[in-house]
Short mmCIF file of C-alpha atoms in Angstrom, two decimals:
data_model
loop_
_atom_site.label_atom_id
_atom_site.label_comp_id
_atom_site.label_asym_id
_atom_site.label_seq_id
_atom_site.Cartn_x
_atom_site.Cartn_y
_atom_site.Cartn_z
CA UNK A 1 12.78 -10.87 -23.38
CA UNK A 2 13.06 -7.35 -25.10
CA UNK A 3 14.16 -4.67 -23.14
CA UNK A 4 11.06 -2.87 -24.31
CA UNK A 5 8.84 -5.40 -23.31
CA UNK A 6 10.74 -5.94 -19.56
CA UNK A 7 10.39 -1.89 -18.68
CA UNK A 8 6.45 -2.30 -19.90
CA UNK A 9 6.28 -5.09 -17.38
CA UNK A 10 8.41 -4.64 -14.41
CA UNK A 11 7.82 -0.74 -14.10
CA UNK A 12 4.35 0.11 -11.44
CA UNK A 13 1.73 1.21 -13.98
CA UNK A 14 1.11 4.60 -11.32
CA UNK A 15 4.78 5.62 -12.53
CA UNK A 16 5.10 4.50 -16.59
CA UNK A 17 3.51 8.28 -16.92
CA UNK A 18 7.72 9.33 -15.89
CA UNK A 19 10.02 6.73 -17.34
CA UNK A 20 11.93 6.82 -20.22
CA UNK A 21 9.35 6.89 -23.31
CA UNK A 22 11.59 3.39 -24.78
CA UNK A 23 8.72 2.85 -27.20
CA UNK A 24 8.28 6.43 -28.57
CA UNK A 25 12.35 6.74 -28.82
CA UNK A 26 12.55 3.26 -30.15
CA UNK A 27 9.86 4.15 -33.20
CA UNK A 28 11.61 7.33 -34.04
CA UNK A 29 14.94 5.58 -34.44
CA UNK A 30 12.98 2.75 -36.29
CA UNK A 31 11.35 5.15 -38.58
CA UNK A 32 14.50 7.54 -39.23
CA UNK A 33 13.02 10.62 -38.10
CA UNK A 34 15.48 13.07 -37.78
CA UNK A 35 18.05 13.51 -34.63
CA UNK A 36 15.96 16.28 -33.38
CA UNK A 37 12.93 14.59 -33.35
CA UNK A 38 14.71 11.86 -31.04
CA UNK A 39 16.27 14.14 -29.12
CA UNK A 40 13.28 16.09 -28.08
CA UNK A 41 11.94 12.94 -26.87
CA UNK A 42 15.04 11.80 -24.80
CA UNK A 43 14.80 15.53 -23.57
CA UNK A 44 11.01 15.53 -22.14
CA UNK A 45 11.86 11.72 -20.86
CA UNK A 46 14.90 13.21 -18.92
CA UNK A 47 12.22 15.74 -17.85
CA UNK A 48 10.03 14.36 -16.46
CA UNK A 49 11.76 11.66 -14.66
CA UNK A 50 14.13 14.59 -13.28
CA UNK A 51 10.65 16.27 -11.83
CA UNK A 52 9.23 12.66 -10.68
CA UNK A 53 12.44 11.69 -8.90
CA UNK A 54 12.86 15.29 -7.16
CA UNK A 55 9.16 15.03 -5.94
CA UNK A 56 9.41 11.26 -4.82
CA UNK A 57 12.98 12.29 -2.88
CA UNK A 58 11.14 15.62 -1.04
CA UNK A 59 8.44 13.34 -0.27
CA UNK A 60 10.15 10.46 1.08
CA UNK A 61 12.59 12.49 3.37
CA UNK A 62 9.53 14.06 4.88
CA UNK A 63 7.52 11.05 5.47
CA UNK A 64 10.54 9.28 7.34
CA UNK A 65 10.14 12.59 9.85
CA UNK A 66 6.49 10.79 10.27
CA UNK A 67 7.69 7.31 10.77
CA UNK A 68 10.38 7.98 13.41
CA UNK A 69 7.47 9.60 15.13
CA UNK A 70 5.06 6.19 14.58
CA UNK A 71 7.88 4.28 15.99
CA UNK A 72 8.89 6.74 19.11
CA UNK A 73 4.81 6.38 19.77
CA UNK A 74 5.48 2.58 19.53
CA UNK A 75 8.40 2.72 21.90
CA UNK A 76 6.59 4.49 24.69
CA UNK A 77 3.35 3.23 24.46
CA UNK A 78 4.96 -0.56 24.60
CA UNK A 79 6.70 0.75 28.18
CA UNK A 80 3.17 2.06 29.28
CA UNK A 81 1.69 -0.09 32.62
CA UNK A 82 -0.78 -2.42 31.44
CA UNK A 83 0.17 -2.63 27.95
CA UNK A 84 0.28 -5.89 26.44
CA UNK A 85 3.58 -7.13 27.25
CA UNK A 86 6.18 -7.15 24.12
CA UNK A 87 7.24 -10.09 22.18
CA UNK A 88 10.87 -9.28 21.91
CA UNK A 89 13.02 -12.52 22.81
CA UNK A 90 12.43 -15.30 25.35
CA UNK A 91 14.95 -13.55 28.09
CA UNK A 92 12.64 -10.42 27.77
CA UNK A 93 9.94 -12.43 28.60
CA UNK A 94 11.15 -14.22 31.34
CA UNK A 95 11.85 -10.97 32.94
CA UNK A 96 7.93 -10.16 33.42
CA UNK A 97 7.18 -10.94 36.95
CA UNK A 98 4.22 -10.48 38.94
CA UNK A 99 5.28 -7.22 40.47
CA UNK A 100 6.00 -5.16 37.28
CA UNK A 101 3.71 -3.27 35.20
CA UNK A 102 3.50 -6.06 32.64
CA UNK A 103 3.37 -8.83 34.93
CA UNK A 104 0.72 -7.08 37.12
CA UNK A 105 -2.24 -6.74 33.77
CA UNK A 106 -0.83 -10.18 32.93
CA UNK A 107 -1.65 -11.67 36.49
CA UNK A 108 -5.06 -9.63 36.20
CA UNK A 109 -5.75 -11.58 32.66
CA UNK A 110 -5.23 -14.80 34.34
CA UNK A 111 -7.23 -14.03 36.80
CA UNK A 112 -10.79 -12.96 34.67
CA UNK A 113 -9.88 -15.84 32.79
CA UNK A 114 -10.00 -18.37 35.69
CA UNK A 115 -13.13 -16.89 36.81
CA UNK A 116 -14.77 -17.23 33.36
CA UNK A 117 -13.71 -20.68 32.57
CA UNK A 118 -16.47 -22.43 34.16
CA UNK A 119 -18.02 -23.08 30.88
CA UNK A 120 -17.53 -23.11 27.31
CA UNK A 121 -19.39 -19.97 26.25
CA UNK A 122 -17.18 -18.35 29.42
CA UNK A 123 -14.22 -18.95 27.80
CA UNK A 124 -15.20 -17.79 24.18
CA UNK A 125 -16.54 -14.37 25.62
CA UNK A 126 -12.95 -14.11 27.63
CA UNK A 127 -11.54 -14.51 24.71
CA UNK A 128 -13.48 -11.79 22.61
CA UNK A 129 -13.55 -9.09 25.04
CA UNK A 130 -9.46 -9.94 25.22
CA UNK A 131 -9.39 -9.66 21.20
CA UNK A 132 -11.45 -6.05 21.29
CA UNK A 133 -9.37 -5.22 24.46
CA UNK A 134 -5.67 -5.73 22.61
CA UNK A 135 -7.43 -3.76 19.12
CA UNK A 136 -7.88 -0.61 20.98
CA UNK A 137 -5.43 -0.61 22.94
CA UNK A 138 -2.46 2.08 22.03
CA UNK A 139 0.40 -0.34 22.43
CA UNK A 140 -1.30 -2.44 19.33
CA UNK A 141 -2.46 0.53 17.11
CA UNK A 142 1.04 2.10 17.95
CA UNK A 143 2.59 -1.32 16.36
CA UNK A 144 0.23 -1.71 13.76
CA UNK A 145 0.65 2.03 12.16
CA UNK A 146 4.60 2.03 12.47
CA UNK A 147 4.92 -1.76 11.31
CA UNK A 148 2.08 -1.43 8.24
CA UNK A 149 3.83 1.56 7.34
CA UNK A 150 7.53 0.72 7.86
CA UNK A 151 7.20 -2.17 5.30
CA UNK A 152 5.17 0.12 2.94
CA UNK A 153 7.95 2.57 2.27
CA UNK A 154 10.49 -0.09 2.63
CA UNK A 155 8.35 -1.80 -0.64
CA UNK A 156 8.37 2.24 -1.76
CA UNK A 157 11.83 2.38 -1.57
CA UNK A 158 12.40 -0.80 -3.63
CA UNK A 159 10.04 0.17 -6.36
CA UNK A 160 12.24 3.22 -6.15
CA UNK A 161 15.22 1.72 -6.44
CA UNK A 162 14.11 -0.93 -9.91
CA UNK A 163 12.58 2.15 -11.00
CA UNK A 164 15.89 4.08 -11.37
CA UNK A 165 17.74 1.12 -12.28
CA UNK A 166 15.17 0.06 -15.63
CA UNK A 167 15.11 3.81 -16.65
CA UNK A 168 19.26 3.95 -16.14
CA UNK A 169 19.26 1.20 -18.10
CA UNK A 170 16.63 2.21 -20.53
CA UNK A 171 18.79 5.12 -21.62
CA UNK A 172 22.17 3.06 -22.24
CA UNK A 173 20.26 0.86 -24.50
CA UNK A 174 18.21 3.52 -26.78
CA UNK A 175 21.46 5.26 -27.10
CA UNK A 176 22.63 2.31 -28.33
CA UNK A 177 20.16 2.08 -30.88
CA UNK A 178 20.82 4.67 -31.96
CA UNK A 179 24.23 5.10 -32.50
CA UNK A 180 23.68 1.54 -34.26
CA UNK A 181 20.92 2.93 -36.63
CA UNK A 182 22.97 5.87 -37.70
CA UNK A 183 25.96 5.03 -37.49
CA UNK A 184 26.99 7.01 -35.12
CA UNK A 185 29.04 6.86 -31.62
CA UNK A 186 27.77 9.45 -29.29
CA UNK A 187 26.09 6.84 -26.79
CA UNK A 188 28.77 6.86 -24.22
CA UNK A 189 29.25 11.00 -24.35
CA UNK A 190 25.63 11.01 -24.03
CA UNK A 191 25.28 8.88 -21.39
CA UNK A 192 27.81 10.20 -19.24
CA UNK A 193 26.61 13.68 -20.00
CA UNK A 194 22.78 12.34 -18.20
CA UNK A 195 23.86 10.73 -15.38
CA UNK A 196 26.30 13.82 -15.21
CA UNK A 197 22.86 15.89 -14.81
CA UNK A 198 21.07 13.21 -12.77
CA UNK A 199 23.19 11.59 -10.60
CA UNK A 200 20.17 9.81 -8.11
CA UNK A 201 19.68 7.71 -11.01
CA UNK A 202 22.63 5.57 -8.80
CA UNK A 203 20.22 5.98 -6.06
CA UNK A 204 22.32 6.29 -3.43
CA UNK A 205 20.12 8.24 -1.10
CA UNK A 206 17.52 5.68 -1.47
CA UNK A 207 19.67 3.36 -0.72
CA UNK A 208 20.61 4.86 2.64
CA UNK A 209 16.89 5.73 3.53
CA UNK A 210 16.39 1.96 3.11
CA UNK A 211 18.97 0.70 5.37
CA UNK A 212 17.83 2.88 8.01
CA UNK A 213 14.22 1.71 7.48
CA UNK A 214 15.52 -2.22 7.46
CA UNK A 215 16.62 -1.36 10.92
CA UNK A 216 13.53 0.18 12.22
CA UNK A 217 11.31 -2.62 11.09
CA UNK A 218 13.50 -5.37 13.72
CA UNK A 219 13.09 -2.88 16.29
CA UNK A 220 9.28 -2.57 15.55
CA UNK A 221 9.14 -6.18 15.01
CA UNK A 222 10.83 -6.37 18.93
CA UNK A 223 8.07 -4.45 20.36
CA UNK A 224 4.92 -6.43 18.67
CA UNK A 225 2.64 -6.94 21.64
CA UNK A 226 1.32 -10.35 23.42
CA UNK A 227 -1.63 -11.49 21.70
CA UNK A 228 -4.44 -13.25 22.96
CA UNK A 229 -4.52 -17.33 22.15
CA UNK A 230 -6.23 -17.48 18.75
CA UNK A 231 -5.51 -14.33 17.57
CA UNK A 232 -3.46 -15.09 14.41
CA UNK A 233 -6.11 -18.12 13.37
CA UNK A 234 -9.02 -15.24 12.56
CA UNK A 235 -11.00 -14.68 9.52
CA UNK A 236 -10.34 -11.45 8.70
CA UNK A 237 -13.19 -9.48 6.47
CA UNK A 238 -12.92 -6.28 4.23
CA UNK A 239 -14.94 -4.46 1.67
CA UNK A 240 -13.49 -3.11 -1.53
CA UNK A 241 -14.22 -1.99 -4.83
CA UNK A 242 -10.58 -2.42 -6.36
CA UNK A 243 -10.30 -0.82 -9.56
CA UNK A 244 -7.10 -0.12 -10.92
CA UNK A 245 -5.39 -2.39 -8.56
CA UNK A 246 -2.21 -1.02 -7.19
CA UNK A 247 0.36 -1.17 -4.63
CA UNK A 248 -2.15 0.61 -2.36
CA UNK A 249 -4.32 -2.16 -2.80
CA UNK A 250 -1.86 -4.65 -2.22
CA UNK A 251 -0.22 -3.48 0.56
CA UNK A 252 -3.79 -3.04 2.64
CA UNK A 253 -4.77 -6.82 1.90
CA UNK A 254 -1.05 -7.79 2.69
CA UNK A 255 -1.15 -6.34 6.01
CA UNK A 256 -4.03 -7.67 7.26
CA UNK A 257 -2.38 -10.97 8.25
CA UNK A 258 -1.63 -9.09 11.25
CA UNK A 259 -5.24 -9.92 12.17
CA UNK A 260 -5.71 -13.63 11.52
CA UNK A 261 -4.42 -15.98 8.55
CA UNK A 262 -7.97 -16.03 6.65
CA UNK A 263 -8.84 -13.14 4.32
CA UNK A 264 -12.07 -13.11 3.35
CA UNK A 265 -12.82 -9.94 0.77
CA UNK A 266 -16.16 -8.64 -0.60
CA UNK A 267 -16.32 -7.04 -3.86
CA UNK A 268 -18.67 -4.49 -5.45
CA UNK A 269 -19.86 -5.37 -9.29
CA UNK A 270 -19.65 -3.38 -11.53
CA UNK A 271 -23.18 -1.72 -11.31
CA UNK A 272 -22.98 -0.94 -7.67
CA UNK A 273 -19.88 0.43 -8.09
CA UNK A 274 -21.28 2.96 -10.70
CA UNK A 275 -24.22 3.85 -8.22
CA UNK A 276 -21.15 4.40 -5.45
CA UNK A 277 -18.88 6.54 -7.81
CA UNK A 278 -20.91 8.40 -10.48
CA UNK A 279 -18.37 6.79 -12.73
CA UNK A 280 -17.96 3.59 -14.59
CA UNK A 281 -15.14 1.06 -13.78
CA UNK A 282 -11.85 0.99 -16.31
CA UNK A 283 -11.15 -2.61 -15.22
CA UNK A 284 -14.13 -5.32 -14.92
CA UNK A 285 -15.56 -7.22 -12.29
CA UNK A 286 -13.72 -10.48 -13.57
CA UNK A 287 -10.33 -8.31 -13.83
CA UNK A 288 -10.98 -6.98 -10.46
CA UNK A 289 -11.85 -10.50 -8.96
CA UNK A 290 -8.29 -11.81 -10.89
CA UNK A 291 -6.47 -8.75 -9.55
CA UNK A 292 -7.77 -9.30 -5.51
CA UNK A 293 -7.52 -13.21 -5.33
CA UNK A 294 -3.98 -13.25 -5.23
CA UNK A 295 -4.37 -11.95 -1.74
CA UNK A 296 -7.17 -13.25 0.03
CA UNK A 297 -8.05 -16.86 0.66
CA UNK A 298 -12.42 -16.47 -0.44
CA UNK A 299 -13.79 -13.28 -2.68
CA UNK A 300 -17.21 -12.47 -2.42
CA UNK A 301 -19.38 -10.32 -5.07
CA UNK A 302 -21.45 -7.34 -3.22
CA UNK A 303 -24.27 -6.59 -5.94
CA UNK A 304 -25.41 -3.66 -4.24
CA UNK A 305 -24.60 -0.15 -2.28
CA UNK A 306 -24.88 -1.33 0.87
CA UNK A 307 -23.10 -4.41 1.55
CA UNK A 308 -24.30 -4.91 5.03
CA UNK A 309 -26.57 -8.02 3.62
CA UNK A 310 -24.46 -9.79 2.21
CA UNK A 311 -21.48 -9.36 5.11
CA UNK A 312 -23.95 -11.12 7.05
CA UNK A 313 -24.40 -13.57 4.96
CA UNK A 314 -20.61 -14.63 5.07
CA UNK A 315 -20.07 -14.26 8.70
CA UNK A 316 -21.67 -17.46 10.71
CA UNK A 317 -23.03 -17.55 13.67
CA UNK A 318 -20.13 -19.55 14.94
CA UNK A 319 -17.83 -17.48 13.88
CA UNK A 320 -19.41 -14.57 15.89
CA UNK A 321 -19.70 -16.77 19.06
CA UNK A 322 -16.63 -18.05 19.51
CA UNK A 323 -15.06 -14.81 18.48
CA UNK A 324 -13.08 -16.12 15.51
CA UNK A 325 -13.42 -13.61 13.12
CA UNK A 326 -13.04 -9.76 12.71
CA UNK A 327 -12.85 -6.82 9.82
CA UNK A 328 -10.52 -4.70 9.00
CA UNK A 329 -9.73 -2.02 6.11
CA UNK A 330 -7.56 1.11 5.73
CA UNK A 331 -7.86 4.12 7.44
CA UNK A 332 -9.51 6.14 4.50
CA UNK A 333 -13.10 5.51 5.29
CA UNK A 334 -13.99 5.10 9.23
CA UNK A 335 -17.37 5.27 9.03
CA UNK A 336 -17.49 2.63 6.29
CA UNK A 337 -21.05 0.88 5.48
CA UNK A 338 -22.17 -1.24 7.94
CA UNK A 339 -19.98 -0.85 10.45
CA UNK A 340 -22.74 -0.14 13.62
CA UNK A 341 -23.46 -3.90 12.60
CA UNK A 342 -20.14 -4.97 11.87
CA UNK A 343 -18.71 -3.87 14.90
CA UNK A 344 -21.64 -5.25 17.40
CA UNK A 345 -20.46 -8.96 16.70
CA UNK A 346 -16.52 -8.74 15.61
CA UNK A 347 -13.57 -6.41 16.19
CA UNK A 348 -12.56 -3.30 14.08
CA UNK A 349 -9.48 -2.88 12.97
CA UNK A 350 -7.67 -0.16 10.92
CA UNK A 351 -4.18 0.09 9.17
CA UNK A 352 -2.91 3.07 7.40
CA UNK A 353 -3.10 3.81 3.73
CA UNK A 354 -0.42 4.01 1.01
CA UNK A 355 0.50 8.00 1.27
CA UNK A 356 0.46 9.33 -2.94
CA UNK A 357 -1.40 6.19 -4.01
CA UNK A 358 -4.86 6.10 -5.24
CA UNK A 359 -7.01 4.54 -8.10
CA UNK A 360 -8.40 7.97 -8.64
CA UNK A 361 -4.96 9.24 -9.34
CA UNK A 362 -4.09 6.66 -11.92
CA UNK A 363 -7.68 7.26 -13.76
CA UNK A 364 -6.93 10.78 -14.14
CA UNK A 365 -3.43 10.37 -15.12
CA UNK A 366 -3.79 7.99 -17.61
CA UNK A 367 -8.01 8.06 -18.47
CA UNK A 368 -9.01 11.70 -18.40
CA UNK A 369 -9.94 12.95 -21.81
CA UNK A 370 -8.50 15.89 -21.37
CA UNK A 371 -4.26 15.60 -21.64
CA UNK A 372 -3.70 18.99 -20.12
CA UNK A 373 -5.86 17.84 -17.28
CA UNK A 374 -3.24 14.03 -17.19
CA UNK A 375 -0.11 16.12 -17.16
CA UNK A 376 -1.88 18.42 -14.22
CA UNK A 377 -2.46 15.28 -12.03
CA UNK A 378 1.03 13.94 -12.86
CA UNK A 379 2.47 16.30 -10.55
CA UNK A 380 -0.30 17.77 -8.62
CA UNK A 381 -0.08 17.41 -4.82
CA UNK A 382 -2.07 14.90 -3.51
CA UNK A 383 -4.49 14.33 -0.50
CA UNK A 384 -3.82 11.67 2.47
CA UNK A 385 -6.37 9.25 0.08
CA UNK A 386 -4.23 9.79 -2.53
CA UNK A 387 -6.67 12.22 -4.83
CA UNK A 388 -4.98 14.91 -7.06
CA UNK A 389 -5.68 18.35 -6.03
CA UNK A 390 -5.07 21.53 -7.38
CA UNK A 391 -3.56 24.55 -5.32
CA UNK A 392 -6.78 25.23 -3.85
CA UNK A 393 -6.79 21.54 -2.38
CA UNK A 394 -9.99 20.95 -4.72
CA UNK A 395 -10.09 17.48 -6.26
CA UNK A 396 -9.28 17.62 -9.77
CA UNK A 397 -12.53 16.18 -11.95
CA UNK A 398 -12.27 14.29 -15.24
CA UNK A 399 -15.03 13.04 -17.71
CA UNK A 400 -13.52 9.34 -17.94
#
C-alpha cells in the first residue's frame, strides 16, 4: 500500500486537519513547483502539528490530574460499609466474613433474598431492585467513571502515539521524494533539523503517561464491585443519532458491556434528525447504520423526535419483568427523551463522554463554508460535549 494512501487511512479523521499535508507536498513535488512552494507547505504542516501536539500534551497532563482523582474516589468509596464488596482475587474474597462491613450488607442481601424467594415473580423483583440498588450506588459509578475513562485515554494515548509515528514517518518519506525528484540530498539535514525542533514526535512523554495509565486500569480493574447474578447477561438500550462517527462514538457503545452483553441501539433517520438539529446530516442513515453495527448486536431506526414509541416497542414485557434489560448512554444529555418512562421499568445508567471529541467539532472543522471559521475551530477550546467555543465560551455556528 502507498504511504499516501496508509496515512489517509490509519490517521482519526478528527486529527487529518494537523498531519503532514503528504498529498499537497506530494503534488507539488509531482508537478515541479518550485522549492519554495514545497517548502511553505512542509512549513505550515510542521505548524500546525507543532500547535496540535502542544495542545493535545497540555491537555492530557491535565486530564490525568482528573483521573487520579476518579480513581482515589474509586478507592475510598470501594472501602465504604455496605458497598458492594470488590472483585479483586479469590483470597480477597474469602476474607469477607459476616462481621465486616462487606460481609455484614452481604449477609443482609441473603437475607431479603431468602425472604423473597417464595415465588418466581419474588425472585425477579429481588433481583431488579438489587440491579437499580448496585447502579446508584457510589462504589459502581466510582468504577464505572474511572474504568470508562481510564481505557479512553489509554485508546487517546495510542491514537497519540500512531499519530506521531505516521506523521514522523510521513516527513522522512516526502523528503525523500524530493531529494529523488530534484536531485537533490538535503533529506537527512532536513530531517534531523525537524525532529531537532520537535522532538515529541519520539513521543516519549506519551509513552510514560501510558505506562502509568496501564497500571491504573489493573488497580481499577481490582476494585470492580460484586454484581448481582445476571447482571452481565442484560440487554442494554441507547439512543443515538451518530453522525460523523468517531472515537467518541465508539468508545460510549464499547463501554456499555459493563452493563450486560446485548446492545441494542436506536437510531434517528435522517428527517428526525433534521427536526432535532436545525441541520442536515453529512453522513446518511445507511452510513450511519454501517458505522454503529459494528458495535451493537440489533439497530433500530427511530423515525421521529421523540423516540419514546418506538423504545417501547423494542423492550418486551418479559424483559421488564424479569428485570433483564436496562439503558444506558453518556453523560452529555441526562434528561434524555423518554427517560420518566424509561426509567419506571429498567435501570439508568451513565458513563462519561470522550473529553475534546464531538461530531459538531468535526462538521465545523472540516464542513463549515467558511475556512476562517475551520481553522478557528481547529484550535478553539472546547466544551465538556466537545463543541468549539470561542473566548466568550459561545458555540461557534456554521452554515453547513
Amino acid at each position: 500500500m502507498k504511504f499516501g494512501k496508509t496515512i489517509a487511512e490509519r490517521i482519526l479523521k478528527e486529527w487529518r486537519f494537523y498531519a503532514v499535508d503528504y498529498k499537497a507536498l506530494k503534488k507539488c513535488i509531482k508537478d515541479g513547483a518550485k522549492e519554495d512552494e514545497f517548502n511553505a507547505i512542509l512549513d505550515e504542516s510542521e505548524s500546525k502539528l507543532s500547535k496540535f501536539y502542544a495542545d493535545k500534551e497540555n491537555w492530557a497532563f491535565n486530564y490525568m490530574t482528573t483521573l487520579e482523582k476518579r480513581v482515589a474516589d474509586l478507592k475510598d468509596s470501594a472501602s465504604e460499609p455496605g458497598s458492594p464488596s470488590s472483585m479483586s482475587s479469590e483470597d480477597s474474597q474469602s476474607m469477607i466474613t459476616n462481621s465486616s462491613p462487606t460481609g455484614i450488607a452481604d449477609l443482609k442481601m441473603s437475607l431479603d433474598r431468602l425472604s423473597k424467594r417464595g415465588t418466581i415473580e419474588g425472585e425477579f423483583e429481588w433481583l431488579k431492585d438489587e440491579y437499580r440498588k448496585v447502579g446508584k450506588s457510589k462504589h459502581f459509578q466510582d468504577f464505572i467513571y474511572a474504568k470508562k475513562s481510564l481505557v479512553t485515554f489509554q485508546r487517546e494515548l495510542e491514537f497519540l502515539l500512531e499519530f506521531l509515528e505516521l506523521n514522523k514517518t510521513a516527513f522522512s518519506k516526502i523528503l525523500k521524494k524530493f531529494d529523488k525528484r530534484t536531485g537533490s540530498s538535503v533529506r537527512e539535514e532536513r530531517l534531523d533539523a525537524i525532529m531537532g525542533r520537535n522532538l515529541y514526535l519520539e513521543g516519549e512523554k506519551f509513552e510514560a503517561l501510558k505506562k502509568t495509565v496501564d497500571e491504573l486500569i489493573i488497580e481499577v480493574n481490582a476494585l470492580k464491585p460484586r454484581l448481582p447474578e445476571g447482571w452481565e447477561n442484560r440487554k442494554v438500550y441507547t439512543i443515538g443519532c451518530f453522525d460523523l462517527f468517531h472515537r467518541g462514538h465508539q468508545n460510549v457503545l464499547q463501554s456499555l458491556r459493563e452493563f450486560g452483553c446485548y446492545i441494542v441501539a436506536g437510531i434517528h433517520d435522517d428527517e428526525s434528525y433534521f427536526k432535532l438539529k436545525n441541520k442536515y446530516t453529512i453522513d446518511n442513515l445507511e452510513t450511519r447504520m454501517n458505522n454503529v453495527k459494528p458495535f451493537v448486536d440489533q439497530l433500530f431506526v427511530i423515525p421521529s423526535t421523540d423516540p419514546l414509541i418506538y423504545v417501547k416497542s423494542m423492550v418486551s414485557e418479559q424483559d421488564i419483568a424479569t428485570g433483564a434489560c436496562c439503558y444506558a448512554r453518556g453523560d452529555d444529555m441526562l434528561n434524555f427523551p423518554g427517560r420518566e418512562w424509561i426509567e419506571s421499568v429498567m435501570p439508568v445508567h451513565f458513563v462519561p463522554r470522550t473529553e475534546a471529541c464531538s461530531s459538531t467539532l468535526i462538521r465545523t472543522i472540516y464542513h463549515a463554508e467558511d475556512e476562517s471559521l475551520r481553522a478557528k475551530a481547529a484550535f478553539a477550546k472546547t466544551r465538556y460535549d466537545g463543541k468549539p467555543i470561542d473566548e466568550d465560551g459561545n458555540v461557534l455556528k456554521l452554515k453547513a
